[in-house]
mmCIF file of C-alpha atoms in Angstrom:
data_model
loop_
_atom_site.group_PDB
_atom_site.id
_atom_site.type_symbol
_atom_site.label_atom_id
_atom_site.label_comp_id
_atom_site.label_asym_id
_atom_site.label_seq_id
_atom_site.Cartn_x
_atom_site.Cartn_y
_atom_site.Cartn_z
ATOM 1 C CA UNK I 4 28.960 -2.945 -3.961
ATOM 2 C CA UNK I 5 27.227 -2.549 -0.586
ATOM 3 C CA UNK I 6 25.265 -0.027 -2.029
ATOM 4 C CA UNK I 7 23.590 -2.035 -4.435
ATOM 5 C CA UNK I 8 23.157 -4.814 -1.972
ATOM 6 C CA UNK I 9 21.223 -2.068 0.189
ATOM 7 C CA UNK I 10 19.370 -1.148 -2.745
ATOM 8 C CA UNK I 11 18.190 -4.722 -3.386
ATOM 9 C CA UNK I 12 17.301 -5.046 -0.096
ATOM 10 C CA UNK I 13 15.444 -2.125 0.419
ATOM 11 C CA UNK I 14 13.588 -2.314 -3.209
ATOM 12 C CA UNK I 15 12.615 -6.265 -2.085
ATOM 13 C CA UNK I 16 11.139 -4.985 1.678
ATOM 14 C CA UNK I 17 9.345 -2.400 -0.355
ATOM 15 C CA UNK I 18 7.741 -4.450 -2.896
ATOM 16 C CA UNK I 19 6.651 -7.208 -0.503
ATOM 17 C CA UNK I 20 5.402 -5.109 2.118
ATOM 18 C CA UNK I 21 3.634 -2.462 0.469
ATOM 19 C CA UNK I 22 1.081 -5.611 -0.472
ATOM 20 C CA UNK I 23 1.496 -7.944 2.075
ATOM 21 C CA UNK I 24 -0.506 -6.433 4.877
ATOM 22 C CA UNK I 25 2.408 -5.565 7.110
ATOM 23 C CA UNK I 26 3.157 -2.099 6.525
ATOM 24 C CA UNK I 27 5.808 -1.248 3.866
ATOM 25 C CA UNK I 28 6.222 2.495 5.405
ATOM 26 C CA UNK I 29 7.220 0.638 8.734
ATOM 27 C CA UNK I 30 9.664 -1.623 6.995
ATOM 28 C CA UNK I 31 11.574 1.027 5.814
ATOM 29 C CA UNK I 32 11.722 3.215 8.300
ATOM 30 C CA UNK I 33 12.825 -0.088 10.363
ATOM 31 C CA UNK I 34 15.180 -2.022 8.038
ATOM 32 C CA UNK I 35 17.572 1.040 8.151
ATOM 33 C CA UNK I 36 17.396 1.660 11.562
ATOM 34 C CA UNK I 37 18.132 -2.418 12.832
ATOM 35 C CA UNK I 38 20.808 -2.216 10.341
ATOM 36 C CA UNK I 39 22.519 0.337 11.122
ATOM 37 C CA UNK I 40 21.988 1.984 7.745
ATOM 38 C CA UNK I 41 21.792 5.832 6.773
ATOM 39 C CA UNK I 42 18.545 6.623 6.154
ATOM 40 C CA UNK I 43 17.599 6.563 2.138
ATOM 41 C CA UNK I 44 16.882 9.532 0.116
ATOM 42 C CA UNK I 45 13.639 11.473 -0.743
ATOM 43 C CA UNK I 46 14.142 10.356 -4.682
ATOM 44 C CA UNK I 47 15.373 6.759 -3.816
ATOM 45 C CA UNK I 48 12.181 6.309 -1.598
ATOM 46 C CA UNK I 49 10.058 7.767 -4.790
ATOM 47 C CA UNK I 50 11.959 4.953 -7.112
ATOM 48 C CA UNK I 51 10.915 2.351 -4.742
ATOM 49 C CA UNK I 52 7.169 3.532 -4.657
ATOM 50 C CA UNK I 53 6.877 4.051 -8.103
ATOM 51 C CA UNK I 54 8.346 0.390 -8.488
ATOM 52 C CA UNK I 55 5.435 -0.796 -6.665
ATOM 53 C CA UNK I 56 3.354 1.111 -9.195
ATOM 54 C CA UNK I 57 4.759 -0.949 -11.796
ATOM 55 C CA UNK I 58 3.852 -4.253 -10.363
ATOM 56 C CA UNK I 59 0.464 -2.990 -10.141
ATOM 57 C CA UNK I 60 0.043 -2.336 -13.658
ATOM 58 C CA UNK I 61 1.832 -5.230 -14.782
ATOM 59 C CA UNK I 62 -0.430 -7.517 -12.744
ATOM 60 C CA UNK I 63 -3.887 -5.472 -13.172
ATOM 61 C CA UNK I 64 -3.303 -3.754 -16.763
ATOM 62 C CA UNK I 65 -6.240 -5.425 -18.377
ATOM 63 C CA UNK I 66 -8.546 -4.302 -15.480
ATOM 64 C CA UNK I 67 -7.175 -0.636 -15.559
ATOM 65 C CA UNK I 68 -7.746 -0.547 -19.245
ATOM 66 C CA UNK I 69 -11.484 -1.791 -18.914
ATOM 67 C CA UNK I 70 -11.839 0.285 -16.296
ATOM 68 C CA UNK I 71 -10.510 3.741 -17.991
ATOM 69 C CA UNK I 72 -12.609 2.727 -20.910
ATOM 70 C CA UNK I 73 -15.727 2.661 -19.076
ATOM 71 C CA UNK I 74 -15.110 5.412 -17.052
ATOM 72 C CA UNK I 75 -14.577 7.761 -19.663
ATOM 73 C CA UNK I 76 -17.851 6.388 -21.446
ATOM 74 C CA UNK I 77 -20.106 6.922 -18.263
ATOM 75 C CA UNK I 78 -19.128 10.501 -19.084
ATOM 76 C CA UNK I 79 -20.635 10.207 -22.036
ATOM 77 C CA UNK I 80 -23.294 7.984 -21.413
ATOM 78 C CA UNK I 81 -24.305 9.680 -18.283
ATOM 79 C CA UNK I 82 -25.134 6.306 -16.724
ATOM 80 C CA UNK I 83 -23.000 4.005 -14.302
ATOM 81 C CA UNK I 84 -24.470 1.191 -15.541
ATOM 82 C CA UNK I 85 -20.882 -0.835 -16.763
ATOM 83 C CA UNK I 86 -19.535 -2.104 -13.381
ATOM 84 C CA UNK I 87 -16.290 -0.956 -14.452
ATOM 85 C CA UNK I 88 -17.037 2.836 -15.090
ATOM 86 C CA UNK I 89 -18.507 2.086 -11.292
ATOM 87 C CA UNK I 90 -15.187 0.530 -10.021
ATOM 88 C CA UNK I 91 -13.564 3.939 -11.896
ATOM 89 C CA UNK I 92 -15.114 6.535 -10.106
ATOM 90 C CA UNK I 93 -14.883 4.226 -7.163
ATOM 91 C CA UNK I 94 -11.319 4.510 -7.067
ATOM 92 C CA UNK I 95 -11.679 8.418 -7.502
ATOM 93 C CA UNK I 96 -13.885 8.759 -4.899
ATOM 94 C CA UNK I 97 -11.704 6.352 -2.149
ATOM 95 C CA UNK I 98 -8.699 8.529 -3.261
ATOM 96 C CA UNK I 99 -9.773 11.919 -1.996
ATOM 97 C CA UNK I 100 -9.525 11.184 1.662
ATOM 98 C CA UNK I 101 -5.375 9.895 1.460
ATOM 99 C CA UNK I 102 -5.131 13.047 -0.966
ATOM 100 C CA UNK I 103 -6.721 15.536 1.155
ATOM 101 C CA UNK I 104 -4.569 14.278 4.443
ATOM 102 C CA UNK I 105 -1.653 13.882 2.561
ATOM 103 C CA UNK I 106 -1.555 17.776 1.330
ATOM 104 C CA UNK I 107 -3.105 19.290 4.715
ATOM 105 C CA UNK I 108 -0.589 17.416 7.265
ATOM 106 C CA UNK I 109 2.564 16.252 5.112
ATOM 107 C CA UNK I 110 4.906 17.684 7.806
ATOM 108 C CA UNK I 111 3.517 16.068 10.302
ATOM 109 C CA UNK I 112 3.610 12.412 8.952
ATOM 110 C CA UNK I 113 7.133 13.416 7.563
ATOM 111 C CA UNK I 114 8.335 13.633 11.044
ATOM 112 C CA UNK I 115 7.024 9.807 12.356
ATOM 113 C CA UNK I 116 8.599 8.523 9.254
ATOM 114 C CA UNK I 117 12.315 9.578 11.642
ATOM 115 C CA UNK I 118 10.572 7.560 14.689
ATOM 116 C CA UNK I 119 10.835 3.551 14.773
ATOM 117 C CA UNK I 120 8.915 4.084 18.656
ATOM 118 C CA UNK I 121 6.065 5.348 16.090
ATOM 119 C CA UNK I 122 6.651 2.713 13.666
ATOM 120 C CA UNK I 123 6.445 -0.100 15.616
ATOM 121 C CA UNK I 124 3.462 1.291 17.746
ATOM 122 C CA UNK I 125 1.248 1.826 14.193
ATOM 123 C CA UNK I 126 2.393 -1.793 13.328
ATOM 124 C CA UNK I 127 0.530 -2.938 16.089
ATOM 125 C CA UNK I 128 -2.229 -0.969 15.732
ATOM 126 C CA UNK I 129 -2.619 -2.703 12.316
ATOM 127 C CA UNK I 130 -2.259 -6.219 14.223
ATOM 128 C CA UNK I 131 -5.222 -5.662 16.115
ATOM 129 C CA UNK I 132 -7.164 -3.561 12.652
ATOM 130 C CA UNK I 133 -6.403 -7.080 11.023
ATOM 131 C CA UNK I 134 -7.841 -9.012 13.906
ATOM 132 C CA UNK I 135 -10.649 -7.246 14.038
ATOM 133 C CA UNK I 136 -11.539 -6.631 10.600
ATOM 134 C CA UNK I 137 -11.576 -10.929 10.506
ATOM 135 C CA UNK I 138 -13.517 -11.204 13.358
ATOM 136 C CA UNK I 139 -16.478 -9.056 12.109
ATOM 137 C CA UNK I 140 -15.708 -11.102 8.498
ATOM 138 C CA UNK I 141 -17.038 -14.049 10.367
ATOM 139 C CA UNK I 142 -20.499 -13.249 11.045
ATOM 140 C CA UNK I 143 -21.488 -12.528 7.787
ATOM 141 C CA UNK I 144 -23.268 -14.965 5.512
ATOM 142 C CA UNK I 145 -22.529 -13.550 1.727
ATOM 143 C CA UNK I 146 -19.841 -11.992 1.373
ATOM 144 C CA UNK I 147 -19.829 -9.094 -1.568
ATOM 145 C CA UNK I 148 -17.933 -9.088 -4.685
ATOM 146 C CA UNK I 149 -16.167 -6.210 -6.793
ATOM 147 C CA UNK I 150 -19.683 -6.248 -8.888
ATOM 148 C CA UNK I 151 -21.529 -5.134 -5.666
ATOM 149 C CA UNK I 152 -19.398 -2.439 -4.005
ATOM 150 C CA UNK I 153 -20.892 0.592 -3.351
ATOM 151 C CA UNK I 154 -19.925 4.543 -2.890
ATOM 152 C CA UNK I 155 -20.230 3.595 0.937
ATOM 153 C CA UNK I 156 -17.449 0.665 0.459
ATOM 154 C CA UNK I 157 -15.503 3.134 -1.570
ATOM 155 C CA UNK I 158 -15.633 6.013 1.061
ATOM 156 C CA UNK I 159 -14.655 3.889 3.798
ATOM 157 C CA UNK I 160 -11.934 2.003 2.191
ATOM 158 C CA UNK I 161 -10.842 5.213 1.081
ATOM 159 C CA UNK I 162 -10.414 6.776 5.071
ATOM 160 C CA UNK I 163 -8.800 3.691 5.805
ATOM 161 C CA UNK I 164 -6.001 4.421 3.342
ATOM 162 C CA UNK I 165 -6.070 7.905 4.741
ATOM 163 C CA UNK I 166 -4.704 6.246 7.765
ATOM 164 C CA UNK I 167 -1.771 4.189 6.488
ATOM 165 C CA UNK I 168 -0.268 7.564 6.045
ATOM 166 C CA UNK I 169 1.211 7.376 9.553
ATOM 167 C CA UNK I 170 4.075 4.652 8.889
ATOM 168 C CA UNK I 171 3.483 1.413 10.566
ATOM 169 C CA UNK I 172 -0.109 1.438 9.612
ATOM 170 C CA UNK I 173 -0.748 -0.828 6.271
ATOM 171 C CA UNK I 174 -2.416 0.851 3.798
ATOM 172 C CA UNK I 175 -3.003 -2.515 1.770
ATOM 173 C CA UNK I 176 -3.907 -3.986 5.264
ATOM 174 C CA UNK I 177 -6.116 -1.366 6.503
ATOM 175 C CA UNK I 178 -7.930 -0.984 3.566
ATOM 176 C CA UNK I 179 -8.634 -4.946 3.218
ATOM 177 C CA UNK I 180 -9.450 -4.266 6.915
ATOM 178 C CA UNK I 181 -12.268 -2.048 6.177
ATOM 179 C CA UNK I 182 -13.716 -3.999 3.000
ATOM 180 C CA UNK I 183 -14.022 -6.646 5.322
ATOM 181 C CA UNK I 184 -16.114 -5.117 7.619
ATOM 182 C CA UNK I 185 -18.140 -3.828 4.841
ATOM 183 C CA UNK I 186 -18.752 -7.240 4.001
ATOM 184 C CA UNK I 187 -16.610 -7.571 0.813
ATOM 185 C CA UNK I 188 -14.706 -10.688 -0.144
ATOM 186 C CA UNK I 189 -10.856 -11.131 1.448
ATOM 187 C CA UNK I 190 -9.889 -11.598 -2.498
ATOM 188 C CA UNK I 191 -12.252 -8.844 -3.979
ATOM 189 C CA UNK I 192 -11.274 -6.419 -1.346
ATOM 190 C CA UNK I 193 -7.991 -7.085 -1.816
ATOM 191 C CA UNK I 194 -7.953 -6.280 -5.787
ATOM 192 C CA UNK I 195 -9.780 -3.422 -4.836
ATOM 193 C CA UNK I 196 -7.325 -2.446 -2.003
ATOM 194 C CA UNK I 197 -4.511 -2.318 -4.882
ATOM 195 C CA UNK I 198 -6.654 -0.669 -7.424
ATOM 196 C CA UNK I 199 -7.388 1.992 -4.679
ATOM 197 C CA UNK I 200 -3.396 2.172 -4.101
ATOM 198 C CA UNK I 201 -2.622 3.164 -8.112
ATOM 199 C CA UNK I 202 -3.251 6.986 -7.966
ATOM 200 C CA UNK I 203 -2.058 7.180 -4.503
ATOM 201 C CA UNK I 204 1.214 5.999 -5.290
ATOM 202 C CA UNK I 205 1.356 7.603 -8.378
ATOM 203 C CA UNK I 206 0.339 11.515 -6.575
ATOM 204 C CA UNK I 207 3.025 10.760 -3.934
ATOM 205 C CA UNK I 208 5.285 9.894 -5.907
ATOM 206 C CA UNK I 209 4.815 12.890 -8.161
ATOM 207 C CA UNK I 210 5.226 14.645 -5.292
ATOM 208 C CA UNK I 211 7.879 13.594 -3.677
ATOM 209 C CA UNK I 212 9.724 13.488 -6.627
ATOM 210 C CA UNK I 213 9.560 17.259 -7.608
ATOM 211 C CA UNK I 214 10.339 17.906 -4.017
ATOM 212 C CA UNK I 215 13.430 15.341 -4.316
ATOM 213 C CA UNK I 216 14.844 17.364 -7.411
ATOM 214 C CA UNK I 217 14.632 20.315 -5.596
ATOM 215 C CA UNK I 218 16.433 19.575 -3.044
ATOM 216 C CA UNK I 219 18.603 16.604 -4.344
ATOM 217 C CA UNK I 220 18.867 17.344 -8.389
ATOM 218 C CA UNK I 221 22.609 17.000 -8.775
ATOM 219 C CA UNK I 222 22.459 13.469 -6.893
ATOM 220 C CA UNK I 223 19.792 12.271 -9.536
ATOM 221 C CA UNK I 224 23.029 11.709 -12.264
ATOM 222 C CA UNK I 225 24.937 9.686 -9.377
ATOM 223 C CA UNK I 226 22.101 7.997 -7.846
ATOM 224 C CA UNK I 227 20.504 7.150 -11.216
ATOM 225 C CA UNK I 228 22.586 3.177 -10.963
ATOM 226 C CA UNK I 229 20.948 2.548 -7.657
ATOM 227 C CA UNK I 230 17.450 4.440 -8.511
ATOM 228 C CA UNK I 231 16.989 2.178 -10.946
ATOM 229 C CA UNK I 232 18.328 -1.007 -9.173
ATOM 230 C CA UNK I 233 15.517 -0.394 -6.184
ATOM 231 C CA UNK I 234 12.786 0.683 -8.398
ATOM 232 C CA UNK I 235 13.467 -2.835 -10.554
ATOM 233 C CA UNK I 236 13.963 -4.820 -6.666
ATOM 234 C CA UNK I 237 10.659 -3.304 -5.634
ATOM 235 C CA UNK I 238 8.574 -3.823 -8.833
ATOM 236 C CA UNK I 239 9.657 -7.390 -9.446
ATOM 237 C CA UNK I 240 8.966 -8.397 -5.158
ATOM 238 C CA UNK I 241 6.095 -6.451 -5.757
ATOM 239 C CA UNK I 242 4.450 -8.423 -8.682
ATOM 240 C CA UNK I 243 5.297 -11.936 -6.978
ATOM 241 C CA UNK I 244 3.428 -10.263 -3.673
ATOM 242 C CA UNK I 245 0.494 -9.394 -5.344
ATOM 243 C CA UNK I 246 0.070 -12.690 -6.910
ATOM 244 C CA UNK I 247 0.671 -14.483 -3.921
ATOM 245 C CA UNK I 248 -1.290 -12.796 -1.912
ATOM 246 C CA UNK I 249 -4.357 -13.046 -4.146
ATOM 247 C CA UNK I 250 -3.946 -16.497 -3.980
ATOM 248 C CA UNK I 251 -3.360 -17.388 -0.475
ATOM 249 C CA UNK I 252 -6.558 -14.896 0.137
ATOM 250 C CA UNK I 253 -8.944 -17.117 -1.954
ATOM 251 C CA UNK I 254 -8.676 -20.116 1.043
ATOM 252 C CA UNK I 255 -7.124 -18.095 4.065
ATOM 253 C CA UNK I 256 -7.382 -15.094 6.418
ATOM 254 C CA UNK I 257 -5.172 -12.182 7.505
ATOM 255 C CA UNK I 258 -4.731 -13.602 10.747
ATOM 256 C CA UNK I 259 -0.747 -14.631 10.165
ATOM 257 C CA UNK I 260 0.164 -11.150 9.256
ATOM 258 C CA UNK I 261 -1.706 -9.939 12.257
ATOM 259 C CA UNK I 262 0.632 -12.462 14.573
ATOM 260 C CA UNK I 263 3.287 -10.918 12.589
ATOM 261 C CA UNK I 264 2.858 -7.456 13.363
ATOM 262 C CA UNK I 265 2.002 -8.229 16.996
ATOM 263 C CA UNK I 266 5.282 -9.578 17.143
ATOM 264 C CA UNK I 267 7.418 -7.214 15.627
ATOM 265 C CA UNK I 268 5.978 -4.042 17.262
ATOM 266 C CA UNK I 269 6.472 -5.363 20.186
ATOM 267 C CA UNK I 270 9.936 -6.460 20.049
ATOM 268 C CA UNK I 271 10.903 -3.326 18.088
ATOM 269 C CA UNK I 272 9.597 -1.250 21.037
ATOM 270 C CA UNK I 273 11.532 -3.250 23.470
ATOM 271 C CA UNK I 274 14.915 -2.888 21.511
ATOM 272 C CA UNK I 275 14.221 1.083 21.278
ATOM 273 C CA UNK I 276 14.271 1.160 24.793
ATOM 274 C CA UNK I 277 17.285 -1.189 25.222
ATOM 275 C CA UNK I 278 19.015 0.648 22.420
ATOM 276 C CA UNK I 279 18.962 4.407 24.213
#
């Protein structure tokens, strides 16, 4: 039973912080480590992220079927005229940076996913990426929609996700962090944000989980129970996220998740040291 109540737990932090601009990767390398908990698997950790997957798709499948159609016609066509064959190779183009990282320096991030010091420290860091992104936001006069992004807007949105691979940096925030500088709406570069997140998740996960059945195939049979309990917990917290936070976006700014990670770095740092 507590094993299920873990995997709820851990499925909900997932879903609600992989979109709500506070770091998912820092919530689960924390929520373990303040509870006292072992630390979960490579495959249960590929269940919750391809939960989040889910939510995506369930919230955005319209706009990834427009999207795939157009694409695959600009190929045709030879022309980038549809706005949605420009969002697709948008989306291709933002990927390649998180990709490229990912493969070249997996180790490496591997290891500060065992350090809350390095969690907590990233979380600030995307405090102050939140604080400044609004800051710049203010000074401009028209913001950009979706319609108007360019391969510039994709390229930098897609380093910024290339940074959330450290744990404790957002990539939903740091990515909405960057689209705001470029001058893109909080809304529009948040849709974006989670349309840029779709292969990413999917490629890690497909990663992760041939490396998890290499190393953990006979646990998939026992696991499978709380696999699929976390992957549900993180898609279903996941779709109410996204829809919240499209709508609180529309009126507000990311200035209460920045308190909220200045906060929480902070005090996590402080109980590391207390906790030696």
């Amino acid at each position: 039973m507590f094993e299920i109540i873990q995997a709820i737990i851990l499925g909900i932090v997932q879903g609600l912080t992989e979109f709500i601009p506070v770091s998912s990767s820092a919530h689960l390398v924390l929520t373990p480590w303040l509870l006292g908990w072992d630390k979960p698997s490579l495959l249960f950790d590929t269940m919750l992220h391809w939960g989040t997957l889910i939510s995506i798709m369930l919230v955005f499948w319209r706009d990834f079927w427009l999207i795939a159609v157009a694409t695959l016609r600009s190929l045709l066509a030879r022309s980038l005229a549809d706005p949605n064959a420009r969002l697709g190779w948008f989306i291709i183009v933002g990927t390649i940076p998180a990709a490229a990282l990912g493969l070249l320096f997996s180790d490496f991030f591997e290891e500060l996913f065992a350090s809350p010091t390095a969690a907590a420290s990233f979380l600030i860091v995307t405090g102050l990426l939140l604080i400044g992104s609004e800051q710049v936001a203010r000074h401009l006069r028209r913001p950009r929609n979706l319609a108007q992004l360019t391969w510039l807007d994709s390229i930098v949105m897609g380093l910024a996700q290339a940074l959330a691979l450290a744990p404790g940096i957002s990539r939903s925030g740091s990515t909405m962090a960057a689209g705001l500088v470029r001058g893109i709406r909080r809304e529009d570069a948040a849709r974006f944000s989670f349309f840029l997140g779709t292969p990413a998740f999917f490629g890690a996960g497909l990663l992760q989980l041939v490396k998890a059945l290499g190393e953990e195939r006979s646990a998939l049979i026992a696991q499978a129970p709380l696999l699929l309990i976390g992957l549900v917990a993180s898609a279903l917290s996941g779709y109410l996220a996204i829809r919240f936070l499209l709508s609180y976006l529309r009126t507000r700014t990311l200035y209460l998740f920045a308190a909220y990670c200045l906060i929480v770095g902070p005090l996590v740092l402080v109980l590391t040291q207390l906790w030696r």
